[in-house]
Tab-separated table of C-alpha atoms in Angstrom:
chain	number	residue	atom	x	y	z
A	178	SER	CA	84.917	97.801	89.711
A	179	SER	CA	82.073	95.753	88.212
A	180	PHE	CA	81.804	93.606	91.342
A	181	VAL	CA	81.697	96.666	93.602
A	182	VAL	CA	78.965	98.301	91.504
A	183	TYR	CA	77.027	95.028	91.317
A	184	HIS	CA	76.962	94.656	95.085
A	185	SER	CA	75.995	98.313	95.480
A	186	LEU	CA	72.631	97.626	93.798
A	187	ARG	CA	69.726	97.523	96.223
A	188	ASP	CA	68.585	94.135	94.905
A	189	HIS	CA	71.698	92.791	93.171
A	190	THR	CA	70.418	90.080	90.894
A	191	PRO	CA	71.809	89.179	87.447
A	192	LYS	CA	68.589	90.456	85.837
A	193	ARG	CA	68.867	93.898	87.452
A	194	TRP	CA	72.592	94.007	86.658
A	195	ASN	CA	71.874	93.317	82.971
A	196	ILE	CA	69.222	96.040	82.884
A	197	THR	CA	71.503	98.551	84.628
A	198	THR	CA	74.538	97.917	82.428
A	199	ARG	CA	72.566	97.911	79.178
A	200	PHE	CA	70.809	101.164	79.996
A	201	ALA	CA	74.052	102.796	81.167
A	202	ILE	CA	76.030	101.745	78.094
A	203	GLY	CA	73.136	102.566	75.768
A	204	ILE	CA	72.706	106.086	77.154
A	205	SER	CA	76.472	106.710	77.023
A	206	VAL	CA	76.738	105.493	73.422
A	207	PHE	CA	73.728	107.591	72.378
A	208	PHE	CA	75.076	110.866	73.768
A	209	SER	CA	78.651	110.147	72.642
A	210	MET	CA	77.567	109.401	69.091
A	211	TRP	CA	75.234	112.383	69.069
A	212	LEU	CA	77.985	114.811	70.074
A	213	ALA	CA	80.532	113.135	67.775
A	214	ILE	CA	78.288	113.250	64.689
A	215	VAL	CA	77.085	116.829	65.269
A	216	GLY	CA	80.645	117.971	66.008
A	217	PHE	CA	81.996	116.334	62.867
A	218	PHE	CA	79.282	117.836	60.656
A	219	CYS	CA	80.019	121.308	62.068
A	220	PHE	CA	83.840	121.256	62.156
A	221	GLN	CA	84.731	118.125	60.125
A	222	THR	CA	88.482	117.382	60.205
A	223	GLU	CA	89.155	120.281	62.590
A	224	THR	CA	87.031	118.756	65.352
A	225	GLN	CA	89.028	118.646	68.587
A	226	GLY	CA	88.888	116.047	71.330
A	227	ASP	CA	87.063	118.540	73.549
A	228	ILE	CA	84.520	120.031	71.187
A	229	LEU	CA	84.179	123.129	73.387
A	230	ASN	CA	87.694	124.121	72.282
A	231	ASN	CA	86.360	124.615	68.752
A	232	PHE	CA	84.361	127.617	69.935
A	233	ALA	CA	85.562	131.117	70.744
A	234	TYR	CA	86.572	131.890	74.322
A	235	ASP	CA	84.373	135.005	74.434
A	236	ASN	CA	81.165	133.121	73.617
A	237	PRO	CA	78.938	133.444	76.734
A	238	VAL	CA	76.843	130.359	75.958
A	239	ILE	CA	79.922	128.172	75.419
A	240	ASN	CA	81.565	129.619	78.535
A	241	PHE	CA	78.481	128.641	80.492
A	242	ALA	CA	78.769	125.121	79.048
A	243	ARG	CA	82.452	125.077	80.053
A	244	ALA	CA	81.487	126.100	83.581
A	245	LEU	CA	78.910	123.300	83.752
A	246	LEU	CA	81.497	120.810	82.466
A	247	ALA	CA	84.015	121.980	85.068
A	248	LEU	CA	81.389	121.684	87.804
A	249	THR	CA	80.524	118.183	86.618
A	250	MET	CA	84.179	117.133	86.615
A	251	VAL	CA	84.727	118.541	90.113
A	252	PHE	CA	81.881	116.491	91.576
A	253	THR	CA	82.488	113.352	89.517
A	254	TYR	CA	83.601	110.314	91.504
A	255	PRO	CA	85.543	108.063	89.091
A	256	MET	CA	84.816	104.342	89.011
A	257	GLU	CA	88.409	103.554	89.938
A	258	MET	CA	87.909	105.266	93.277
A	259	PHE	CA	85.132	102.857	94.219
A	260	VAL	CA	87.646	100.027	93.941
A	261	ALA	CA	90.348	102.043	95.736
A	262	ARG	CA	87.970	102.927	98.577
A	263	TYR	CA	86.807	99.332	98.912
A	264	SER	CA	90.402	98.048	98.988
A	265	ILE	CA	91.488	100.627	101.574
A	266	LEU	CA	88.528	99.865	103.825
A	267	GLN	CA	89.127	96.111	103.555
A	268	CYS	CA	92.790	96.606	104.539
A	269	LEU	CA	91.723	98.722	107.502
A	270	LYS	CA	89.233	96.051	108.534
A	271	LEU	CA	91.894	93.367	108.364
A	272	ALA	CA	94.124	95.563	110.524
A	273	LYS	CA	91.175	95.882	112.940
A	274	VAL	CA	91.213	99.661	112.614
A	275	VAL	CA	87.671	99.756	111.241
A	276	ASN	CA	84.788	98.185	113.130
A	277	THR	CA	81.011	98.533	113.178
A	278	SER	CA	81.128	101.580	115.465
A	279	ASN	CA	83.426	103.723	113.288
A	280	GLU	CA	82.805	102.215	109.838
A	281	ASN	CA	80.727	105.163	108.579
A	282	MET	CA	83.327	107.692	109.696
A	283	TYR	CA	86.134	105.879	107.854
A	284	PHE	CA	83.915	105.362	104.820
A	285	TYR	CA	83.244	109.093	104.404
A	286	SER	CA	86.814	110.036	105.347
A	287	VAL	CA	88.361	107.773	102.707
A	288	THR	CA	85.793	108.924	100.157
A	289	VAL	CA	86.584	112.600	100.698
A	290	ALA	CA	90.341	111.991	100.832
A	291	LEU	CA	90.355	110.181	97.488
A	292	TRP	CA	88.103	112.763	95.864
A	293	LEU	CA	90.086	115.713	97.229
A	294	SER	CA	93.463	114.252	96.218
A	295	SER	CA	92.363	113.729	92.606
A	296	LEU	CA	90.748	117.175	92.521
A	297	LEU	CA	93.913	118.918	93.743
A	298	ILE	CA	96.103	117.029	91.286
A	299	GLY	CA	93.812	117.954	88.415
A	300	ALA	CA	93.569	121.577	89.510
A	301	PHE	CA	97.243	122.356	90.089
A	302	ILE	CA	99.206	120.050	87.785
A	303	ALA	CA	99.004	121.269	84.205
A	304	LYS	CA	101.066	118.605	82.415
A	305	ILE	CA	100.567	115.061	83.610
A	306	GLY	CA	101.145	113.406	80.249
A	307	VAL	CA	104.321	111.663	81.383
A	308	VAL	CA	102.609	110.388	84.535
A	309	LEU	CA	99.645	109.081	82.547
A	310	GLU	CA	101.958	107.393	80.053
A	311	LEU	CA	103.915	105.689	82.825
A	312	VAL	CA	100.769	104.571	84.625
A	313	GLY	CA	99.287	103.323	81.367
A	314	ASP	CA	102.444	101.451	80.421
A	315	ILE	CA	102.952	99.784	83.808
A	316	CYS	CA	99.289	99.036	84.543
A	317	GLY	CA	98.594	97.926	80.980
A	318	ALA	CA	101.448	95.431	81.040
A	319	LEU	CA	100.456	94.192	84.504
A	320	VAL	CA	96.738	93.822	83.800
A	321	GLY	CA	97.044	92.624	80.215
A	322	TYR	CA	99.937	90.172	80.417
A	323	ILE	CA	101.780	89.707	83.714
A	324	LEU	CA	98.930	89.197	86.191
A	325	PRO	CA	96.911	86.793	83.969
A	326	GLY	CA	100.018	84.644	83.556
A	327	VAL	CA	100.841	84.716	87.259
A	328	ILE	CA	97.246	83.932	88.229
A	329	SER	CA	97.118	81.017	85.785
A	330	LEU	CA	100.324	79.535	87.211
A	331	ARG	CA	99.101	80.147	90.749
A	332	ILE	CA	95.677	78.567	90.231
A	333	PHE	CA	96.810	75.465	88.336
A	334	GLY	CA	100.169	75.208	90.109
A	335	PHE	CA	103.537	75.903	88.511
A	336	HIS	CA	105.063	72.568	89.502
A	337	SER	CA	101.914	70.661	88.545
A	338	LEU	CA	101.851	72.206	85.064
A	339	LYS	CA	105.589	71.632	84.667
A	340	ASP	CA	105.290	67.961	85.666
A	341	LYS	CA	102.420	67.425	83.208
A	342	PHE	CA	104.407	69.161	80.478
A	343	MET	CA	107.517	67.067	81.124
A	344	ALA	CA	105.501	63.847	81.392
A	345	ALA	CA	103.694	64.514	78.117
A	346	TYR	CA	106.987	64.744	76.222
A	347	ARG	CA	108.787	62.064	78.221
A	348	GLU	CA	106.060	59.471	77.690
A	349	ARG	CA	105.604	60.456	74.026
A	350	THR	CA	101.853	60.969	74.265
A	351	ASN	CA	99.814	62.029	71.242
A	352	CYS	CA	100.287	65.471	69.690
A	353	HIS	CA	97.058	66.897	71.109
A	354	GLU	CA	97.972	66.087	74.715
A	355	ARG	CA	101.497	67.452	74.233
A	356	TYR	CA	100.065	70.599	72.692
A	357	ILE	CA	97.649	71.144	75.610
A	358	ALA	CA	100.340	70.447	78.215
A	359	GLY	CA	102.804	72.770	76.487
A	360	TRP	CA	100.204	75.512	76.054
A	361	ASN	CA	99.067	75.391	79.689
A	362	PHE	CA	102.643	75.612	80.979
A	363	LEU	CA	104.551	77.700	78.445
A	364	PHE	CA	101.978	80.284	77.418
A	365	PRO	CA	101.552	81.863	80.917
A	366	ILE	CA	105.349	82.086	81.181
A	367	PHE	CA	105.493	83.718	77.746
A	368	MET	CA	102.810	86.225	78.791
A	369	ILE	CA	104.739	87.170	81.935
A	370	LEU	CA	108.027	87.621	80.072
A	371	PHE	CA	106.353	89.501	77.219
A	372	GLY	CA	104.619	91.798	79.731
A	373	PHE	CA	107.903	92.684	81.412
A	374	VAL	CA	109.565	93.300	78.036
A	375	ILE	CA	106.925	95.733	76.790
A	376	MET	CA	106.804	97.408	80.208
A	377	ILE	CA	110.556	98.043	80.154
A	378	MET	CA	110.436	99.169	76.520
A	379	GLY	CA	107.613	101.579	77.335
A	380	ILE	CA	109.446	103.034	80.348
A	381	VAL	CA	112.602	103.525	78.285
A	382	GLU	CA	110.677	105.208	75.478
A	383	ILE	CA	108.823	107.523	77.873
A	384	SER	CA	112.085	108.412	79.639
A	385	LEU	CA	113.772	109.255	76.333
A	386	LYS	CA	110.864	111.463	75.253
A	387	ALA	CA	110.751	113.245	78.597
């Protein structure tokens, strides 16, 4: 999503990107730490993840804060949806469904559809823990291990890396060259296999708990 946000800047230069990200992260850290410290000093070890749950449900001020939080969550457009919208629109452009004459219509339609789907899921599904665990397990293994290994093999070439690895050991080159050749070829394969193993283990564990 960083690339999408970067290109959404009016004048997307590295300097403006650095200013934007530093201010955004700084403001987020400030308010997060402020709420965390104040919440801990008030409730200490009984502080809940949502600090509003530490207050009584008949407190009008806290209920007003809950209403504002709910309103904020309803009209929040998650960062992931920027990437999803961009990907959907690019696929539609490749399929020649979207062109310059109807681009705005599809842009707003996809935006509303994504927002409305997430809003309805959040409003009507009370327990999505299993879904979140599955998504986290599968996506975490894919993003953290499997895709980096596949991309490395794709960029440098599986057969090219294998030939260099075999040649380094066949020709008895020095230890450093054999180490580099072995690392470049074997480590991506290890990452892919390890990613699939932890993905399967996670799915089995989640299924047993469910």
